[in-house]
PDB file of C-alpha atoms in Angstrom:
ATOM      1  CA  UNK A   1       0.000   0.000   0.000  1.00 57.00           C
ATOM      2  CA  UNK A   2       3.250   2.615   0.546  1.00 69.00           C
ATOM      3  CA  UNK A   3       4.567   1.662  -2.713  1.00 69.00           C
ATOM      4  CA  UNK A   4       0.714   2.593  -4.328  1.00 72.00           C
ATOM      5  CA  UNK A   5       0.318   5.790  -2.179  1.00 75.00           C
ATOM      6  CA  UNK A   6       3.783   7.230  -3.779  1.00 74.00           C
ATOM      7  CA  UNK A   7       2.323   5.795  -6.972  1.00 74.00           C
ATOM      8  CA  UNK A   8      -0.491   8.073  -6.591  1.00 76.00           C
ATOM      9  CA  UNK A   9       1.167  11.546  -5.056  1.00 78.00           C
ATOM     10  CA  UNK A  10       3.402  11.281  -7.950  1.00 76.00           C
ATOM     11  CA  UNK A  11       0.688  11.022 -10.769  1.00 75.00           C
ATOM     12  CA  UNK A  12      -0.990  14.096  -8.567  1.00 78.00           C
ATOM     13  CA  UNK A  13       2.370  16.039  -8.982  1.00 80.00           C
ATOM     14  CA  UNK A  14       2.809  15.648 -12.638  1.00 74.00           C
ATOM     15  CA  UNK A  15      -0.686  16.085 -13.373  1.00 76.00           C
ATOM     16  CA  UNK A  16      -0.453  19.455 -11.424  1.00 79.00           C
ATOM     17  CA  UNK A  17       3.057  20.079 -13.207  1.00 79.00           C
ATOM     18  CA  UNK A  18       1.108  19.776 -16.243  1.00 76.00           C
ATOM     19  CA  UNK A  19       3.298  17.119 -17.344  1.00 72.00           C
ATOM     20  CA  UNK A  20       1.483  15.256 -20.510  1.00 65.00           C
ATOM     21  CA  UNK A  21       0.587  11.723 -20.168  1.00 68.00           C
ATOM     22  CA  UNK A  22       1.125  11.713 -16.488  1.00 63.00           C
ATOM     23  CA  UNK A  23      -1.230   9.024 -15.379  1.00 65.00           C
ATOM     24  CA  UNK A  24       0.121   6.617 -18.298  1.00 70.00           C
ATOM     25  CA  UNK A  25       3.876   7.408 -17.138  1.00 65.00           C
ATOM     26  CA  UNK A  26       2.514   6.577 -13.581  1.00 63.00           C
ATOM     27  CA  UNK A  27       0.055   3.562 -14.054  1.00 65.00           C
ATOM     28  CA  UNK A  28       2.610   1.891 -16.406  1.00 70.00           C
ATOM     29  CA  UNK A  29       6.298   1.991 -15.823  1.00 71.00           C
ATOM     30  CA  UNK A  30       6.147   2.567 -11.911  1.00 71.00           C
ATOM     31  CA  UNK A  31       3.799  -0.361 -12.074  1.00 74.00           C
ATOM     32  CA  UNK A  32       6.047  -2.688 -13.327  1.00 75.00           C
ATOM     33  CA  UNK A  33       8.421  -1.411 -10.991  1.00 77.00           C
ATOM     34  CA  UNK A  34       6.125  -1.948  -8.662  1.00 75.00           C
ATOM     35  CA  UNK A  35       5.337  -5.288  -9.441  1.00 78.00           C
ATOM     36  CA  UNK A  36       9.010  -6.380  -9.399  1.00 78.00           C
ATOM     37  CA  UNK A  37       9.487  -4.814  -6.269  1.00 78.00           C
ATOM     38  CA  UNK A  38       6.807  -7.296  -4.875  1.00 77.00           C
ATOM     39  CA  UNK A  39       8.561 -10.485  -6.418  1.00 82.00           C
ATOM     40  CA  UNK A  40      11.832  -9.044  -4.791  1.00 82.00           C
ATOM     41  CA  UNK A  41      10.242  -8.594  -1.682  1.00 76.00           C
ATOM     42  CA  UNK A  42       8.492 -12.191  -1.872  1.00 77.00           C
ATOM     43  CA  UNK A  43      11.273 -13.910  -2.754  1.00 82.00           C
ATOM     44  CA  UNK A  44      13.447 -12.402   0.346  1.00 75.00           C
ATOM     45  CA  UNK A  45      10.563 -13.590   2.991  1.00 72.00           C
ATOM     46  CA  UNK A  46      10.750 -17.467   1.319  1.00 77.00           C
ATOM     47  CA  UNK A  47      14.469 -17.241   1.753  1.00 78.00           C
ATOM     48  CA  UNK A  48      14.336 -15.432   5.052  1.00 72.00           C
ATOM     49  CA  UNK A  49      15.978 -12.535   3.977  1.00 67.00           C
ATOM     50  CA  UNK A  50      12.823 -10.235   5.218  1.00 65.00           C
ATOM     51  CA  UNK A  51      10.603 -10.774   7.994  1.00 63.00           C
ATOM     52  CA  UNK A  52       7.507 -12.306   7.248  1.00 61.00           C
ATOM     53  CA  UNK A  53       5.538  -9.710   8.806  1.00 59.00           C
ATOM     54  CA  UNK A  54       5.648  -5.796   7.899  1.00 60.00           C
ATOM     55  CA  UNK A  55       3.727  -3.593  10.274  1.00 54.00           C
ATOM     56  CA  UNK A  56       2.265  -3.524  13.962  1.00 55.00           C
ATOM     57  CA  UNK A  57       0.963  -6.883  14.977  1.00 59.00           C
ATOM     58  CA  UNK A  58      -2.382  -7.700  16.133  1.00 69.00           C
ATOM     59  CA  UNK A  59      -2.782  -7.630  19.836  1.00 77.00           C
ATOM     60  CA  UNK A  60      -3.605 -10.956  21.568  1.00 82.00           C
ATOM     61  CA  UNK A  61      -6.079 -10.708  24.425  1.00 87.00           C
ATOM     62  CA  UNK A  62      -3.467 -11.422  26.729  1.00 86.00           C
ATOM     63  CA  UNK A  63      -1.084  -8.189  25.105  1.00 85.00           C
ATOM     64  CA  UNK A  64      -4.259  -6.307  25.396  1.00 88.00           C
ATOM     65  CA  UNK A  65      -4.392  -6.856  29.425  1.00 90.00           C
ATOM     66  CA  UNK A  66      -0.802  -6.157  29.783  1.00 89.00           C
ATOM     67  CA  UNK A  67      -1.141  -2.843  28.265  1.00 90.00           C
ATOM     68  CA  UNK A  68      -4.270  -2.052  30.145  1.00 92.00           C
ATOM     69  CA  UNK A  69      -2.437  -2.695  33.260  1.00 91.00           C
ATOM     70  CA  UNK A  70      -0.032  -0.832  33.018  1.00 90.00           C
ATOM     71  CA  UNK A  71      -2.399   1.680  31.821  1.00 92.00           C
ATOM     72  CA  UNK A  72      -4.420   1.881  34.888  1.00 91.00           C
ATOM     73  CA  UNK A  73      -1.321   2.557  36.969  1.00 88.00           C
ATOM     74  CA  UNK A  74      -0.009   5.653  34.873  1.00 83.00           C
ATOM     75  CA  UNK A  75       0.164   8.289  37.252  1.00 73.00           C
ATOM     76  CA  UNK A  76       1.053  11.273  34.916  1.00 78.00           C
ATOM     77  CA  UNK A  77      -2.178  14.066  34.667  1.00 76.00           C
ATOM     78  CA  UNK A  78      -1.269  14.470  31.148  1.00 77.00           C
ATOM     79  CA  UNK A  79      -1.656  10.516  30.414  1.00 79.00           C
ATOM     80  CA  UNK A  80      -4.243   9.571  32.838  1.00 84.00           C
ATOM     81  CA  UNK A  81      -6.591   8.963  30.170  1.00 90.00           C
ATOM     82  CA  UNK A  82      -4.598   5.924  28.550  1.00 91.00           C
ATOM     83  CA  UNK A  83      -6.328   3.418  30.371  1.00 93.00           C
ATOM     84  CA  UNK A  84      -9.727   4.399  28.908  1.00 93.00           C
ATOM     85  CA  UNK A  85      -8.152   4.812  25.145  1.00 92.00           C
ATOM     86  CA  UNK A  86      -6.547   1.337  24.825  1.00 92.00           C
ATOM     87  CA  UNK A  87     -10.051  -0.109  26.351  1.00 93.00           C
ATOM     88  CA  UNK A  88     -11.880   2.475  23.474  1.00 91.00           C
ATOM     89  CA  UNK A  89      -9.271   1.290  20.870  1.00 89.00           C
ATOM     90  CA  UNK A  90     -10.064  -2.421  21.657  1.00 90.00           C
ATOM     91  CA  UNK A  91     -13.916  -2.882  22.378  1.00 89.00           C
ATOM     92  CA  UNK A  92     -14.662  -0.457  19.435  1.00 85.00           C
ATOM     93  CA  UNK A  93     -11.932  -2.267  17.326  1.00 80.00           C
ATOM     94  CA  UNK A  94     -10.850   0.815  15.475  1.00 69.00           C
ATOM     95  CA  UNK A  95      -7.853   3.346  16.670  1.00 58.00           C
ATOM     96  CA  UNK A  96      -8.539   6.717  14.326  1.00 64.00           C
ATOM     97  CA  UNK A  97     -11.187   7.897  15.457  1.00 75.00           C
ATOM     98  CA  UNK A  98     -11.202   7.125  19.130  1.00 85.00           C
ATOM     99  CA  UNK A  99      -9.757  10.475  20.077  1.00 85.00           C
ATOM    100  CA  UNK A 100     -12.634  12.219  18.523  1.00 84.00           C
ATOM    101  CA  UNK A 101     -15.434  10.677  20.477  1.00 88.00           C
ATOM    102  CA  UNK A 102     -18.032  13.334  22.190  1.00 88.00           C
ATOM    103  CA  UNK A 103     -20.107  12.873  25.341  1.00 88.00           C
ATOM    104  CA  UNK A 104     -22.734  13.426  22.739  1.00 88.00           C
ATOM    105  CA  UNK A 105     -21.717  10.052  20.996  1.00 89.00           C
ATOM    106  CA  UNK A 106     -22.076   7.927  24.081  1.00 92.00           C
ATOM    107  CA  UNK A 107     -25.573   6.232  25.546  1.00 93.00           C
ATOM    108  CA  UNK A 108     -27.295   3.828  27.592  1.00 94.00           C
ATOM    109  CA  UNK A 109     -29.436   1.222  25.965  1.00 94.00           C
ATOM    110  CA  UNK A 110     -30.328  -1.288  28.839  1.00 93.00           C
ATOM    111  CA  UNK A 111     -27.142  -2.619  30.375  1.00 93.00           C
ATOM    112  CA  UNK A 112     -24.752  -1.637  27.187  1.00 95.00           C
ATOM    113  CA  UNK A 113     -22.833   1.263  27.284  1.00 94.00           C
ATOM    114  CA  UNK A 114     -23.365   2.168  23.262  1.00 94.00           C
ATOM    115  CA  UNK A 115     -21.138   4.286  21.270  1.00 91.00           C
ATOM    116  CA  UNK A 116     -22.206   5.427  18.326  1.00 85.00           C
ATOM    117  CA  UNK A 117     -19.456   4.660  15.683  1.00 70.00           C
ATOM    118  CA  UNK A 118     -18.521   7.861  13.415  1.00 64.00           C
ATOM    119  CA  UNK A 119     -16.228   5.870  10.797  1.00 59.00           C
ATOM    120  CA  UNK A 120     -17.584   5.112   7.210  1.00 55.00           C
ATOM    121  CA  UNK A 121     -20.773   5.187   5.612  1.00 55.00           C
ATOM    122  CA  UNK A 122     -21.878   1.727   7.303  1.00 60.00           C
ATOM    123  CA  UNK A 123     -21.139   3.408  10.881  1.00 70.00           C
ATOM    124  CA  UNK A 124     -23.378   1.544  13.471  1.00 81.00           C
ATOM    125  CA  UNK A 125     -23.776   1.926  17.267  1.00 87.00           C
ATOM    126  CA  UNK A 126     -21.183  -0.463  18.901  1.00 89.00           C
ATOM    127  CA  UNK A 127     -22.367  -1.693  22.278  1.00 92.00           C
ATOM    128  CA  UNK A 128     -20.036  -2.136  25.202  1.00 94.00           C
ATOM    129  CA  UNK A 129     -20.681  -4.066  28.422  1.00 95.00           C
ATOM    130  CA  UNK A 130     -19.066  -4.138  31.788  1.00 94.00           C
ATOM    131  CA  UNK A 131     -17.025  -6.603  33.042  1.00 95.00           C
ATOM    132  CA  UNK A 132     -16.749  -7.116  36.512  1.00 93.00           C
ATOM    133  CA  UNK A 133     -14.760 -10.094  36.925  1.00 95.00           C
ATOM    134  CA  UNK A 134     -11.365  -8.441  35.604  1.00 95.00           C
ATOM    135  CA  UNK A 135     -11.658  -4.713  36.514  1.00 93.00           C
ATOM    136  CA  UNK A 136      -8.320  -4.010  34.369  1.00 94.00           C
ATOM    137  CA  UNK A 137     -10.030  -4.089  31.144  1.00 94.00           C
ATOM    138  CA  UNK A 138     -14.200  -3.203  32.394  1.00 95.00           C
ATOM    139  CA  UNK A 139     -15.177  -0.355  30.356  1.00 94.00           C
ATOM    140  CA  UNK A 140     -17.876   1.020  31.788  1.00 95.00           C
ATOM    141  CA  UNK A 141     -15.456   1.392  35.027  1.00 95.00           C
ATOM    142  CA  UNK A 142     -12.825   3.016  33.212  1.00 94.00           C
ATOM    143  CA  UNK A 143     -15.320   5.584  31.467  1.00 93.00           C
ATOM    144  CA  UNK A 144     -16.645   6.281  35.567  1.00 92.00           C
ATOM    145  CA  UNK A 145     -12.835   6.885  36.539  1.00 91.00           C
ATOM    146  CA  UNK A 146     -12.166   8.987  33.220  1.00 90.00           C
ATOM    147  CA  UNK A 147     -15.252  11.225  34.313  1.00 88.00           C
ATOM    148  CA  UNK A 148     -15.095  11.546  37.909  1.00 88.00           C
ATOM    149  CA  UNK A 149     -10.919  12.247  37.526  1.00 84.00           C
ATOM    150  CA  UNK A 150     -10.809  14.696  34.791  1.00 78.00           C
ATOM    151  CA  UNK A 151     -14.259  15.926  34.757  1.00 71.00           C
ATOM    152  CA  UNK A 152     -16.487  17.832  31.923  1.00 66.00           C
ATOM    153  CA  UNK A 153     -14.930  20.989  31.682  1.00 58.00           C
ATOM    154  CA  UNK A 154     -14.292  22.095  28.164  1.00 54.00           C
ATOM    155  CA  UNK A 155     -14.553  24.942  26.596  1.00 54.00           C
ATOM    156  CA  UNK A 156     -16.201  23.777  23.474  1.00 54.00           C
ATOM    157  CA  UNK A 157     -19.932  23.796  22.971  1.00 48.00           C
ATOM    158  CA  UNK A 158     -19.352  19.573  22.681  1.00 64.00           C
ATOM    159  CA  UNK A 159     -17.712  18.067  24.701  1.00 83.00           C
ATOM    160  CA  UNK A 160     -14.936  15.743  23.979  1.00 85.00           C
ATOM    161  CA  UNK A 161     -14.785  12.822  26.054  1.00 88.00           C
ATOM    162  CA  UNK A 162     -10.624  13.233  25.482  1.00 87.00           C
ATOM    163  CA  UNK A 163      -9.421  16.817  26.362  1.00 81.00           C
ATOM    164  CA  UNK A 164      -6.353  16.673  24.635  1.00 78.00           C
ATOM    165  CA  UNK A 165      -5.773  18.775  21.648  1.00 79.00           C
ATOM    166  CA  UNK A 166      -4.240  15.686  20.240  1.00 84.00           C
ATOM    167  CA  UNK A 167      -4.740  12.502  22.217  1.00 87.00           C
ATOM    168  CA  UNK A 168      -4.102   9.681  19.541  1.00 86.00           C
ATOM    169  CA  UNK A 169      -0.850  11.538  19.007  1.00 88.00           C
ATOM    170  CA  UNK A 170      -0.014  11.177  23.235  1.00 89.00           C
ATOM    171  CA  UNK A 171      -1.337   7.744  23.266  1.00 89.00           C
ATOM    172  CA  UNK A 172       0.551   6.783  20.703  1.00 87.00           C
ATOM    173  CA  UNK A 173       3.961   8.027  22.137  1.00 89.00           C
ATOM    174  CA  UNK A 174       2.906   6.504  25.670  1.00 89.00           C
ATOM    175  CA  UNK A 175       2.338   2.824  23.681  1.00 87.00           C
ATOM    176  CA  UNK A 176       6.152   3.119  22.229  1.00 86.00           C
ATOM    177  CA  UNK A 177       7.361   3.614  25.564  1.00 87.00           C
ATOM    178  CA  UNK A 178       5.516   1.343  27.135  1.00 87.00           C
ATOM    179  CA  UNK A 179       6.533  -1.252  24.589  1.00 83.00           C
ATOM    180  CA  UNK A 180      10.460  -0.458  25.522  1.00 82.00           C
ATOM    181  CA  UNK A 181       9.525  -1.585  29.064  1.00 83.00           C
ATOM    182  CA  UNK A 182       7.505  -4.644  27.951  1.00 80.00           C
ATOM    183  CA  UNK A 183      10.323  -5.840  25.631  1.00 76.00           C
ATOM    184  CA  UNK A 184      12.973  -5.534  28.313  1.00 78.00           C
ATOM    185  CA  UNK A 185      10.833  -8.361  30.084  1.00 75.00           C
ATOM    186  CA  UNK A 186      11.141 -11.515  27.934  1.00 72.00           C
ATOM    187  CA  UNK A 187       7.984 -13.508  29.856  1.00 70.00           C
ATOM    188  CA  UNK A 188       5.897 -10.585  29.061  1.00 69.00           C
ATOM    189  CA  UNK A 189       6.947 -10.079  25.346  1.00 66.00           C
ATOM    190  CA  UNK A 190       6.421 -13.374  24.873  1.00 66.00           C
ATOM    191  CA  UNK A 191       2.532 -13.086  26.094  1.00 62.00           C
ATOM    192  CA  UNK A 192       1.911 -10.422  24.280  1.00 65.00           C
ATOM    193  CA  UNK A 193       2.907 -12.452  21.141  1.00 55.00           C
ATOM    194  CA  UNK A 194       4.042  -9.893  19.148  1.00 55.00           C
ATOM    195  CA  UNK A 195       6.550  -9.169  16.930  1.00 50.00           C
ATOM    196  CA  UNK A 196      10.170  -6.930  17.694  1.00 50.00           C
ATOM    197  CA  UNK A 197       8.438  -4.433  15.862  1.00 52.00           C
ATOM    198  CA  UNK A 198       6.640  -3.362  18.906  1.00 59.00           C
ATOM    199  CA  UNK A 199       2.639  -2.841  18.751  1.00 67.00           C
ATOM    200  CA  UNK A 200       0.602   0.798  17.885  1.00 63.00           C
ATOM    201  CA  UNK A 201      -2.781   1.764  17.951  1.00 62.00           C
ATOM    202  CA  UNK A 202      -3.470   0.182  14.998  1.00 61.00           C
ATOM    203  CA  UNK A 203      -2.744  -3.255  16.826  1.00 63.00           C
ATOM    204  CA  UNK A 204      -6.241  -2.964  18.204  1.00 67.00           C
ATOM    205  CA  UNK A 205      -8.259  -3.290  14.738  1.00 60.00           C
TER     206      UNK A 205
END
């Protein structure tokens, strides 16, 4: 997908360079380049040249509680509200738009906690339950702490349930730290499953 997103900036560039033929100079010879850039890359993973896996990995459920443990004992102001993003990031299964959640978005519907999803055209209302047999990762718990710790002050006329100008962008800088820690502990790295490239919030989806 990088190698198709350059693909596309540059046929944007020439086209706005008014270079002529752009998109056939594009779609054609950097696709073949493309393409045997793939076999390259293909062959190195069957010979173990290249890891077999590119990108964050996908949390297991045990990662998941690891993190959210940890999360739960940050004591920093700025990053108190960790714990209830990586439980957001997980039970909505999604990581973009997390940080952009409003009080306005959130509901009761008998005993689910229902967020209303605001990603895609299909968007649906995801419901979320408590847990109380593991506290660590009970979301309705963690959304009670968020409230009662930081409280609804905000100067815009919504309300964002993360005051942070940019919390995805904190969250995500917490997570690589975090990550350092976990990998310096071999039984926990191991649990988490993962691979040396570390996890981000995209290991949630």
């Amino acid at each position: 997908s990088t190698f198709n997103n350059y693909i596309s900036a540059l046929t944007y560039l020439y086209k706005e360079s008014g270079v002529a033929d752009a998109s056939s100079l594009t779609r054609g010879v950097l696709k073949k380049c493309l393409t045997g850039l793939k076999r390259t890359d293909a062959t190195n993973r069957q010979n173990g040249k290249l890891p077999a896996m590119e990108g964050k990995a996908p949390l297991t459920f045990a990662g998941y509680h690891i993190i959210a443990t940890y999360a739960i004992r940050e004591q920093r102001q700025r990053l108190s509200f960790c714990w209830l993003y990586v439980l957001r990031c997980w039970n909505l299964i999604c990581s973009n738009n997390v940080g952009f959640i409003l009080y306005d978005h959130i509901s009761w519907e008998g005993d689910a906690l229902v967020v209303q999803d605001q990603e895609g055209t299909n968007s649906y209302p995801k419901h979320l339950y408590s847990n109380p047999d593991n506290s660590y990762v009970c979301p309705v718990l963690a959304l009670a702490v968020h409230v009662f710790s930081s409280g609804l002050c905000n100067s815009n006329a919504q309300l964002k349930l993360f005051q942070s100008t940019k919390p995805q962008s904190l969250f995500n800088e917490w997570l690589s730290q975090l990550w350092k820690t976990i990998a310096a502990d071999e039984d926990k790295r191991k649990g988490m499953t993962v691979v040396d490239g570390g996890v981000g919030s995209h290991s949630f989806r």
